[in-house]
Coordinates of C-alpha atoms and ligand atoms in Angstrom, one line a residue:
X1 CA 12.4 8.2 -22.6
X2 CA 12.8 4.8 -24.2
X3 CA 16.1 4.6 -26.1
X4 CA 15.6 2.9 -29.4
X5 CA 13.4 -0.1 -29.1
X6 CA 15.3 -2.2 -26.6
X7 CA 16.5 -0.1 -23.7
X8 CA 13.8 0.6 -21.3
X9 CA 14.0 3.4 -18.8
X10 CA 12.7 1.0 -16.1
X11 CA 12.2 -2.7 -16.0
X12 CA 9.8 -3.8 -13.3
X13 CA 9.7 -7.4 -12.1
X14 CA 6.2 -8.3 -11.1
X15 CA 2.7 -7.2 -12.3
X16 CA 1.1 -7.3 -8.9
X17 CA -0.7 -4.1 -7.8
X18 CA 2.5 -2.4 -6.7
X19 CA 4.4 -3.1 -10.0
X20 CA 1.4 -2.0 -12.0
X21 CA 0.8 1.2 -10.0
X22 CA 4.5 2.1 -10.2
X23 CA 4.5 1.5 -13.9
X24 CA 1.5 3.9 -14.3
X25 CA 3.3 6.6 -12.3
X26 CA 6.5 6.2 -14.5
X27 CA 4.6 6.1 -17.7
X28 CA 2.5 9.1 -16.7
X29 CA 5.9 10.9 -16.5
X30 CA 6.7 9.6 -20.0
X31 CA 9.2 6.9 -19.1
X32 CA 9.5 3.7 -21.1
X33 CA 8.5 0.8 -18.9
X34 CA 8.6 -2.9 -19.3
X35 CA 7.0 -5.2 -16.7
X36 CA 8.0 -8.9 -16.6
X37 CA 5.5 -11.1 -14.9
X38 CA 6.1 -14.7 -13.9
X39 CA 2.5 -15.8 -14.1
X40 CA 0.9 -16.5 -17.5
X41 CA -2.5 -15.6 -16.2
X42 CA -3.3 -12.8 -13.8
X43 CA -6.4 -14.5 -12.5
X44 CA -6.4 -16.6 -9.3
X45 CA -9.1 -17.6 -6.9
X46 CA -7.0 -15.9 -4.2
X47 CA -7.5 -12.6 -5.8
X48 CA -11.3 -12.9 -5.9
X49 CA -13.7 -12.3 -3.1
X50 CA -13.8 -13.3 -0.3
X51 CA -10.0 -14.1 -0.1
X52 CA -9.2 -11.3 -2.5
X53 CA -10.8 -8.7 -0.2
X54 CA -8.5 -5.8 0.5
X55 CA -9.2 -2.9 2.8
X56 CA -7.9 0.4 1.3
X57 CA -6.6 3.1 3.6
X58 CA -6.9 6.8 3.4
X59 CA -3.5 7.4 1.6
X60 CA -4.3 4.7 -1.0
X61 CA -7.8 6.2 -1.6
X62 CA -6.3 9.6 -2.0
X63 CA -3.6 8.3 -4.4
X64 CA -6.2 6.6 -6.6
X65 CA -8.4 9.6 -6.5
X66 CA -5.6 12.0 -7.5
X67 CA -4.8 9.8 -10.5
X68 CA -8.4 9.6 -11.6
X69 CA -8.6 5.9 -10.8
X70 CA -10.9 5.8 -7.8
X71 CA -14.0 6.1 -9.9
X72 CA -13.1 2.9 -11.7
X73 CA -13.4 0.8 -8.6
X74 CA -16.9 -0.6 -8.3
X75 CA -16.9 -3.3 -5.7
X76 CA -16.8 -1.0 -2.6
X77 CA -20.1 0.4 -3.7
X78 CA -21.7 -3.0 -3.2
X79 CA -19.8 -4.2 -0.2
X80 CA -19.8 -2.0 2.8
X81 CA -19.0 -4.3 5.6
X82 CA -16.0 -6.4 5.0
X83 CA -15.2 -7.5 8.6
X84 CA -18.5 -8.3 10.2
X85 CA -19.6 -11.9 9.7
X86 CA -23.1 -11.3 11.0
X87 CA -23.9 -8.0 9.4
X88 CA -24.6 -5.5 12.1
X89 CA -26.0 -2.1 11.4
X90 CA -25.8 1.2 13.2
X91 CA -23.2 2.2 15.7
X92 CA -22.2 -1.4 16.4
X93 CA -21.3 -1.9 12.7
X94 CA -17.8 -3.5 12.7
X95 CA -15.5 -1.5 10.5
X96 CA -12.1 -3.1 11.3
X97 CA -10.1 -5.1 13.8
X98 CA -6.9 -5.4 15.7
X99 CA -5.8 -9.0 16.3
X100 CA -9.3 -10.1 15.5
X101 CA -10.8 -7.7 18.1
X102 CA -13.4 -5.6 16.3
X103 CA -13.8 -1.9 16.5
X104 CA -17.2 -0.3 15.8
X105 CA -18.2 2.6 13.7
X106 CA -20.2 4.3 16.5
X107 CA -17.1 4.4 18.8
X108 CA -14.9 6.3 16.3
X109 CA -14.6 10.0 17.1
X110 CA -13.1 11.5 13.9
X111 CA -12.8 14.9 15.6
X112 CA -9.9 13.5 17.6
X113 CA -7.8 13.0 14.5
X114 CA -5.2 15.7 13.8
X115 CA -6.0 15.3 10.1
X116 CA -6.2 17.8 7.4
X117 CA -9.6 17.6 5.7
X118 CA -10.0 15.4 2.6
X119 CA -13.1 14.8 0.5
X120 CA -12.2 11.1 0.0
X121 CA -13.2 8.4 2.3
X122 CA -11.0 7.2 5.1
X123 CA -11.4 3.5 4.2
X124 CA -13.1 1.3 1.7
X125 CA -12.9 -2.2 0.5
X126 CA -11.9 -3.6 -2.8
X127 CA -10.8 -6.8 -4.4
X128 CA -7.3 -7.7 -5.6
X129 CA -8.5 -8.7 -9.0
X130 CA -10.4 -5.5 -9.5
X131 CA -7.5 -3.4 -8.5
X132 CA -5.1 -5.2 -10.8
X133 CA -7.6 -5.0 -13.7
X134 CA -8.0 -1.3 -13.3
X135 CA -4.3 -0.7 -13.0
X136 CA -3.5 -3.0 -15.9
X137 CA -5.9 -1.1 -18.1
X138 CA -4.4 2.2 -17.1
X139 CA -0.8 0.9 -17.6
X140 CA -1.5 -0.4 -21.1
X141 CA -3.3 2.9 -22.0
X142 CA -0.2 4.8 -20.9
X143 CA 2.1 2.6 -23.1
X144 CA 3.5 0.2 -20.5
X145 CA 4.6 -3.1 -22.0
X146 CA 3.6 -6.1 -19.9
X147 CA 5.1 -9.5 -20.7
X148 CA 3.3 -12.3 -18.9
X149 CA 4.7 -15.8 -18.4
X150 CA 8.3 -14.4 -18.2
X151 CA 9.9 -14.5 -14.8
X152 CA 13.0 -12.5 -14.1
X153 CA 15.7 -15.1 -13.3
X154 CA 18.8 -13.0 -12.9
X155 CA 20.3 -9.6 -13.6
X156 CA 23.4 -7.6 -13.6
X157 CA 23.9 -3.9 -13.0
X158 CA 26.6 -1.6 -14.2
X159 CA 27.0 2.2 -13.8
X160 CA 24.9 2.8 -16.9
X161 CA 22.2 0.3 -16.6
X162 CA 20.8 -3.1 -15.8
X163 CA 20.7 -6.3 -17.9
X164 CA 17.9 -8.6 -17.0
X165 CA 17.5 -12.3 -17.9
X166 CA 14.3 -14.2 -18.1
X167 CA 15.5 -17.7 -19.0
X168 CA 17.2 -17.3 -22.4
X169 CA 15.8 -13.8 -23.1
X170 CA 17.7 -10.7 -22.3
X171 CA 16.2 -7.2 -21.6
X172 CA 18.1 -4.0 -21.0
X173 CA 17.0 -1.1 -18.8
X174 CA 18.4 1.9 -17.1
X175 CA 16.8 0.9 -13.8
X176 CA 15.3 -2.2 -12.3
X177 CA 12.6 -2.2 -9.6
X178 CA 11.7 -5.4 -7.8
X179 CA 7.9 -5.5 -7.3
X180 CA 8.0 -9.3 -7.3
X181 CA 6.4 -9.9 -4.0
X182 CA 7.4 -11.6 -0.7
X183 CA 9.9 -14.0 -2.3
X184 CA 11.4 -11.4 -4.5
X185 CA 14.3 -12.6 -6.7
X186 CA 15.4 -9.0 -7.1
X187 CA 15.8 -8.6 -3.4
X188 CA 17.5 -12.0 -2.9
X189 CA 19.9 -11.5 -5.8
X190 CA 20.4 -7.8 -5.4
X191 CA 22.5 -7.6 -2.3
X192 CA 19.8 -6.4 0.0
X193 CA 19.8 -7.2 3.7
X194 CA 16.4 -8.4 4.8
X195 CA 16.2 -7.9 8.6
X196 CA 13.4 -8.8 11.0
X197 CA 11.7 -11.6 12.9
X198 CA 10.7 -15.2 12.2
X199 CA 7.1 -16.4 12.2
X200 CA 5.0 -17.7 15.0
X201 CA 2.4 -19.4 12.8
X202 CA 1.4 -20.8 9.4
X203 CA -1.7 -19.1 8.1
X204 CA -4.0 -21.1 5.7
X205 CA -6.6 -19.6 3.3
X206 CA -8.7 -22.5 2.0
X207 CA -11.9 -23.2 0.1
X208 CA -13.3 -26.6 1.2
X209 CA -16.4 -28.7 1.3
X210 CA -17.2 -29.9 4.8
X211 CA -19.5 -32.9 5.6
X212 CA -20.6 -31.5 9.0
X213 CA -20.2 -27.7 8.9
X214 CA -22.4 -27.3 12.0
X215 CA -19.4 -28.5 14.0
X216 CA -17.6 -25.3 13.3
X217 CA -18.3 -22.0 14.9
X218 CA -19.2 -19.0 12.6
X219 CA -17.0 -15.9 12.4
X220 CA -13.6 -15.7 14.1
X221 CA -12.8 -18.3 16.7
X222 CA -9.8 -17.9 19.0
X223 CA -9.1 -21.4 20.4
X224 CA -6.7 -23.0 22.8
X225 CA -4.4 -23.9 19.9
X226 CA -4.9 -21.1 17.3
X227 CA -7.6 -19.3 15.4
X228 CA -10.0 -20.2 12.6
X229 CA -12.4 -17.9 10.7
X230 CA -15.2 -18.9 8.4
X231 CA -16.1 -15.8 6.5
X232 CA -18.5 -17.6 4.2
X233 CA -19.5 -21.3 4.1
X234 CA -16.4 -23.2 3.0
X235 CA -14.0 -20.2 3.0
X236 CA -11.8 -20.9 6.0
X237 CA -8.8 -19.1 7.3
X238 CA -6.7 -20.9 9.9
X239 CA -3.8 -19.7 12.1
X240 CA -1.7 -22.6 13.4
X241 CA 1.1 -21.5 15.8
X242 CA 3.7 -24.0 14.4
X243 CA 6.5 -21.4 14.1
X244 CA 5.8 -21.2 10.4
X245 CA 7.1 -24.8 10.0
X246 CA 4.5 -26.0 7.5
X247 CA 4.7 -22.9 5.3
X248 CA 8.5 -23.1 5.3
X249 CA 8.5 -26.8 4.4
X250 CA 6.9 -25.9 1.0
X251 CA 5.1 -29.3 1.2
X252 CA 1.9 -29.6 -0.9
X253 CA -1.3 -28.7 0.9
X254 CA -3.4 -31.8 0.9
X255 CA -7.0 -32.3 1.9
X256 CA -5.8 -34.6 4.7
X257 CA -3.4 -31.9 6.0
X258 CA -6.1 -29.2 6.0
X259 CA -8.5 -31.5 7.9
X260 CA -5.8 -32.4 10.5
X261 CA -5.0 -28.8 11.1
X262 CA -8.7 -27.7 11.2
X263 CA -9.6 -30.5 13.6
X264 CA -6.8 -29.6 15.9
X265 CA -7.4 -25.9 15.9
X266 CA -11.2 -26.2 16.2
X267 CA -11.0 -29.0 18.6
X268 CA -13.7 -30.9 16.6
X269 CA -13.7 -34.0 14.4
X270 CA -15.0 -32.1 11.4
X271 CA -14.6 -33.8 8.0
X272 CA -13.2 -32.1 4.9
X273 CA -14.6 -33.8 1.9
X274 CA -13.1 -31.7 -0.9
X275 CA -10.2 -29.2 -1.0
X276 CA -10.9 -26.7 -3.8
X277 CA -7.8 -24.6 -3.2
X278 CA -5.5 -23.5 -0.4
X279 CA -2.5 -21.3 0.1
X280 CA -0.3 -20.6 3.1
X281 CA 1.3 -17.5 4.6
X282 CA 3.1 -16.5 7.8
X283 CA 3.6 -13.6 10.1
X284 CA 7.3 -13.4 9.3
X285 CA 8.1 -9.7 9.6
X286 CA 11.2 -8.5 7.6
X287 CA 12.2 -5.4 5.8
X288 CA 15.0 -4.5 3.5
X289 CA 17.4 -2.3 5.4
X290 CA 17.8 -0.2 2.3
X291 CA 15.3 0.1 -0.5
X292 CA 18.0 1.0 -3.1
X293 CA 21.2 -0.6 -4.2
X294 CA 22.6 1.4 -7.1
X295 CA 20.2 1.1 -10.0
X296 CA 18.1 -1.5 -8.3
X297 CA 15.1 -0.5 -6.1
X298 CA 12.5 -2.5 -4.2
X299 CA 8.8 -1.7 -3.6
X300 CA 5.8 -3.4 -2.0
X301 CA 6.1 -6.9 -0.6
X302 CA 9.6 -7.2 -2.1
X303 CA 10.7 -4.6 0.3
X304 CA 8.8 -5.6 3.4
X305 CA 6.8 -8.6 4.6
X306 CA 4.5 -9.1 7.6
X307 CA 1.3 -10.9 8.5
X308 CA -1.8 -9.8 6.6
X309 CA -3.5 -9.1 9.9
X310 CA -5.3 -5.8 9.8
X311 CA -4.8 -5.5 6.0
X312 CA -1.8 -3.2 5.6
X313 CA 0.5 -4.7 3.0
X314 CA -1.2 -3.5 -0.2
X315 CA -1.6 0.0 1.2
X316 CA 2.0 0.1 2.2
X317 CA 3.1 -1.1 -1.3
X318 CA 0.9 1.4 -3.2
X319 CA 2.3 4.1 -0.9
X320 CA 5.8 3.1 -2.0
X321 CA 4.9 3.3 -5.6
X322 CA 3.3 6.8 -5.3
X323 CA 6.4 8.0 -3.5
X324 CA 8.9 6.4 -5.8
X325 CA 7.3 7.0 -9.3
X326 CA 7.9 10.7 -9.7
X327 CA 11.3 10.6 -8.0
X328 CA 12.6 7.9 -10.3
X329 CA 11.1 9.5 -13.4
X330 CA 12.7 12.9 -12.5
X331 CA 16.1 11.1 -11.9
X332 CA 15.8 9.4 -15.3
X333 CA 15.0 12.7 -17.0
X334 CA 17.8 14.6 -15.3
X335 CA 15.2 16.7 -13.5
X336 CA 16.0 15.5 -10.0
X337 CA 17.7 17.6 -7.3
X338 CA 20.5 15.8 -5.5
X339 CA 19.3 13.1 -3.2
X340 CA 15.7 13.1 -4.5
X341 CA 15.8 9.4 -5.2
X342 CA 17.4 8.5 -1.9
X343 CA 14.5 10.3 -0.1
X344 CA 12.4 7.3 -1.3
X345 CA 14.1 5.1 1.3
X346 CA 14.3 7.8 3.9
X347 CA 10.6 8.5 3.8
X348 CA 9.1 5.0 3.2
X349 CA 11.3 2.9 5.5
X350 CA 9.9 4.3 8.7
X351 CA 6.4 3.9 7.5
X352 CA 7.1 0.2 6.7
X353 CA 8.8 -0.3 10.1
X354 CA 5.6 1.0 11.8
X355 CA 3.5 -1.5 9.9
X356 CA 5.7 -4.4 10.8
X357 CA 5.5 -3.5 14.4
X358 CA 1.7 -3.2 14.1
X359 CA 1.5 -6.7 12.8
X360 CA 3.9 -8.1 15.4
X361 CA 1.8 -6.5 18.2
X362 CA -1.3 -8.3 16.9
X363 CA 0.4 -11.7 16.7
X364 CA 1.6 -11.3 20.3
X365 CA -1.9 -11.1 21.7
X366 CA -3.3 -13.9 19.5
X367 CA -0.8 -16.5 20.6
X368 CA -2.4 -19.6 22.3
X369 CA -1.0 -19.0 25.8
X370 CA -2.3 -17.6 29.0
X371 CA -0.3 -14.4 28.9
X372 CA -1.6 -13.6 25.5
X373 CA -5.1 -14.4 26.4
X374 CA -4.9 -12.1 29.5
X375 CA -3.6 -9.2 27.4
X376 CA -6.2 -10.0 24.6
X377 CA -9.1 -9.6 27.0
X378 CA -7.8 -6.3 28.3
X379 CA -7.4 -4.9 24.7
X380 CA -10.9 -6.2 24.1
X381 CA -12.3 -4.1 26.9
X382 CA -10.3 -1.1 25.8
X383 CA -11.5 -1.5 22.3
X384 CA -15.0 -0.8 23.4
X385 CA -13.9 2.7 24.5
X386 CA -14.1 5.7 22.2
X387 CA -10.4 6.6 22.5
X388 CA -9.1 3.1 21.8
X389 CA -11.5 2.6 18.8
X390 CA -10.6 6.0 17.4
X391 CA -6.8 5.3 17.8
X392 CA -7.0 1.8 16.2
X393 CA -9.1 3.0 13.3
X394 CA -6.7 5.9 12.7
X395 CA -3.7 3.5 12.6
X396 CA -5.4 0.9 10.4
X397 CA -6.7 3.5 7.9
X398 CA -3.4 5.4 7.7
X399 CA -4.9 8.6 9.1
X400 CA -1.6 9.6 10.8
X401 CA 0.7 8.9 7.8
X402 CA 3.1 11.8 7.1
X403 CA 6.7 12.3 6.4
X404 CA 9.2 14.2 8.5
X405 CA 10.2 16.8 6.0
X406 CA 12.1 20.0 6.6
X407 CA 9.8 23.0 7.0
X408 CA 8.5 25.3 9.6
X409 CA 4.8 25.1 8.7
X410 CA 2.9 22.4 10.7
X411 CA 1.2 21.1 7.5
X412 CA 4.5 20.2 5.8
X413 CA 4.9 16.5 5.2
X414 CA 1.1 15.9 5.3
X415 CA -1.2 15.0 2.5
X416 CA -2.7 18.1 1.0
X417 CA -6.4 18.8 1.8
X418 CA -8.7 18.5 -1.2
X419 CA -9.3 22.3 -1.4
X420 CA -12.4 23.3 -3.3
X421 CA -12.3 26.5 -5.5
X422 CA -15.3 28.7 -5.6
X423 CA -16.1 27.5 -9.1
X424 CA -16.4 23.9 -7.7
X425 CA -13.1 22.4 -9.0
X426 CA -11.0 20.6 -6.5
X427 CA -7.2 20.6 -6.2
X428 CA -7.1 16.8 -6.4
X429 CA -8.4 17.1 -10.0
X430 CA -5.3 19.0 -11.0
X431 CA -3.0 16.2 -9.9
X432 CA -4.0 13.7 -12.6
X433 CA -0.9 14.5 -14.7
X434 CA 1.5 13.9 -11.9
X435 CA 3.1 17.3 -11.8
X436 CA 4.0 19.4 -8.8
X437 CA 1.6 22.3 -8.0
X438 CA 2.1 25.7 -6.6
X439 CA -1.3 26.6 -5.2
X440 CA -1.9 30.3 -4.7
X441 CA -5.2 31.4 -3.2
X442 CA -4.2 35.1 -3.5
X443 CA -2.9 35.1 -7.1
X444 CA 0.4 36.6 -6.1
X445 CA 2.5 37.5 -9.2
X446 CA 5.8 36.6 -7.7
X447 CA 4.6 33.0 -7.1
X448 CA 3.5 32.7 -10.6
X449 CA 6.9 33.9 -11.8
X450 CA 8.6 31.4 -9.5
X451 CA 6.4 28.5 -10.8
X452 CA 7.2 29.5 -14.4
X453 CA 10.9 29.0 -13.7
X454 CA 10.2 25.4 -13.2
X455 CA 8.3 24.8 -16.5
X456 CA 5.8 22.0 -16.2
X457 CA 7.5 20.6 -13.2
X458 CA 5.5 23.0 -11.0
X459 CA 2.1 23.9 -12.3
X460 CA 0.7 27.2 -11.0
X461 CA -2.9 26.9 -9.9
X462 CA -4.6 30.0 -8.4
X463 CA -8.0 31.3 -7.4
X464 CA -10.2 31.8 -4.3
X465 CA -11.2 28.7 -2.4
X466 CA -14.3 28.0 -0.3
X467 CA -12.1 27.0 2.7
X468 CA -8.4 27.5 2.8
X469 CA -7.6 26.7 6.5
X470 CA -5.8 30.0 6.9
X471 CA -3.4 29.3 4.1
X472 CA -2.3 31.7 1.4
X473 CA -0.2 29.4 -0.7
X474 CA 1.0 25.7 -0.8
X475 CA 3.7 23.8 -2.7
X476 CA 2.5 20.3 -3.4
X477 CA 4.7 17.4 -4.6
X478 CA 3.5 15.2 -7.4
X479 CA 2.5 12.6 -4.7
X480 CA 0.2 15.1 -3.0
X481 CA 2.5 15.8 -0.1
X482 CA 2.8 19.4 1.2
X483 CA 6.4 20.5 0.6
X484 CA 5.9 24.1 1.8
X485 CA 3.0 26.2 3.0
X486 CA 2.5 29.8 4.0
X487 CA -0.3 31.5 6.0
X488 CA 0.4 35.1 4.9
X489 CA 2.7 36.9 2.5
X490 CA 5.0 34.1 1.3
X491 CA 8.6 34.4 2.3
X492 CA 10.6 34.3 -1.0
X493 CA 13.7 32.6 0.4
X494 CA 11.7 29.8 2.0
X495 CA 9.6 29.0 -1.0
X496 CA 12.7 29.0 -3.3
X497 CA 14.5 26.7 -0.9
X498 CA 11.6 24.3 -0.8
X499 CA 11.0 24.3 -4.5
X500 CA 14.7 23.6 -5.2
X501 CA 14.7 20.7 -2.7
X502 CA 12.1 18.8 -4.7
X503 CA 12.3 20.2 -8.3
X504 CA 15.0 21.4 -10.7
X505 CA 14.5 24.7 -12.5
X506 CA 13.6 24.7 -16.1
X507 CA 15.2 28.0 -16.8
X508 CA 17.8 29.5 -14.5
Ligands
LIG1 C1 -4.7 -13.5 3.1 C2 -4.2 -12.1 2.8 C3 -5.0 -11.0 3.1 C4 -4.5 -9.7 2.8 N1 -5.3 -8.6 3.1 C5 -4.9 -7.3 2.9 C6 -5.7 -6.2 3.1 O1 -6.9 -6.2 3.4 N2 -5.1 -4.9 2.8 C7 -3.8 -4.8 2.4 O2 -3.4 -3.6 2.3 N3 -3.1 -5.9 2.2 C8 -3.5 -7.1 2.4 N4 -2.7 -8.2 2.1 C9 -1.4 -8.0 1.6 C10 -1.4 -7.7 0.1 O3 -2.1 -8.6 -0.7 C11 0.1 -7.6 -0.4 O4 0.8 -6.8 0.4 C12 0.1 -7.1 -1.8 O5 -0.5 -8.0 -2.7 C13 1.5 -6.8 -2.3 O6 1.5 -6.4 -3.6 P1 2.9 -6.6 -4.5 O7 2.5 -6.1 -5.8 O8 4.0 -6.0 -3.7 O9 3.2 -8.1 -4.5 P2 2.3 -9.3 -5.1 O10 0.8 -9.0 -5.0 O11 2.8 -10.5 -4.4 O12 2.7 -9.3 -6.6 C14 4.0 -9.8 -7.0 C15 3.9 -10.2 -8.5 O13 5.3 -10.5 -8.9 C16 5.2 -11.7 -9.6 N5 6.5 -12.4 -9.5 C17 7.1 -13.1 -8.5 N6 8.3 -13.4 -8.8 C18 8.6 -13.0 -10.1 C19 9.7 -13.0 -10.9 N7 10.9 -13.6 -10.6 N8 9.7 -12.4 -12.1 C20 8.5 -11.7 -12.5 N9 7.4 -11.7 -11.7 C21 7.5 -12.3 -10.5 C22 4.1 -12.5 -9.0 O14 3.6 -13.5 -9.9 C23 3.1 -11.4 -8.7 O15 2.2 -11.2 -9.8 C24 -3.2 -9.5 2.3 C25 -2.4 -10.6 2.0 C26 -2.9 -11.9 2.3 C27 -2.0 -13.1 2.0

């Protein structure tokens, strides 16, 4: 609850997609949230197609669906093929890549995935601007305050709360979450260790006019010195293996510089006549060794950075927000069992570490040297096999994502299937309010009694389903993760233990 008018439950630094989604989760649980955003204007050419294109993975799509937001995304209905430059149809349709090596739809054997069924798609594409617009609208509807043009400049935490400075202005909160991106001030000033590896390259995303475009190849071109990709005429991405030197120099990106790099990488004498815009990035891969320091937390790029190859960062950050929101809200409202908030780091850190390694592996086989080229060509051959394409797609689309939670049932820690009741309703539709759910296919009175002891923290949902995968009852966390499941008569001790691990009782 907001205390008076000036103490927020949570101050979030950064109104990027992760800060906005986290704010929505917290406000859904009735927390008072303020977002401070450095930029005056949320719009940027980098957030629009084609540079703003973002591949959404299965956990992200499920999260948006469960909060009733998926239907508000429109762009994926128009754009079905983000990766192919020459649009191919049928089984050779390119649906993703690893280090620029495409995998094709017809090679993916979804029956190999040990995945619980879901009615949402495994992947789709969206645009940064659209995602932020949808999330901003939802956040404002839920009562989140967003102050733009105000950068967090410093902060100080005590046992009771956090004081945040934005220039001369002071804001008070009980918690501060840094969602302020790769160069996060919250991370840098908050005593967080940021461990990892240094970059191999500077990446450029540019929009240019070129006098002699026929000199450049179309699509993705691996060359002796790097890589360039022309997704649409004039929209060029370049990877220059300079050890990240140009990006780190923070020098202005001039037309002359872009031309020099493009000429060198493409081995042509192409002429850039106009530079409309450009930005740089690297494959530096670092991760906060702890996502929490007292009342300060990190989420999204503030907690982990890596190259954008294979499109994982947004998905990773939105997963952080879905995991953190309900835990932080319960902590603020004194509804959290011991250690609930610390489970945010325990669960999300390993997922982040996997993504960092995934990006490092791609960079290794893109390097302009003979060893990398040799490995690249072997992976290229492998990618044309069913097993490799299925594995790669599964990794990129987050199909294997789960948490190692205590529990004897094999489904524990996985995203709950979108069970359909015989009246046509689906369990995902019951998750829009962000509460936990005790799903009882057999309408067992003792489970109803148990759920009642938790008030609205655990919602009791019962009724026969069309397909229940042999289950009789399931305890679902607010983020859609299975906390406990039973195939037959529920064991009273085990459901009580699981419920008290994630929720506190309303009446005891
Ligand atoms: C070229 C490229 C392609 C990509 N493609 C994909 C993809 O296909 N799929 C995918 O999942 N990911 C992709 N990513 C990564 C993805 O865009 C990021 O991981 C994602 O934007 C992270 O979101 P965030 O909210 O954590 O940080 P950001 O989007 O960086 O937002 C941080 C916000 O904080 C604000 N801010 C910064 N400092 C302060 C401060 N001191 N005070 C207040 N506000 C501040 C910034 O202005 C910004 O609005 C790509 C990235 C790039 C560069």
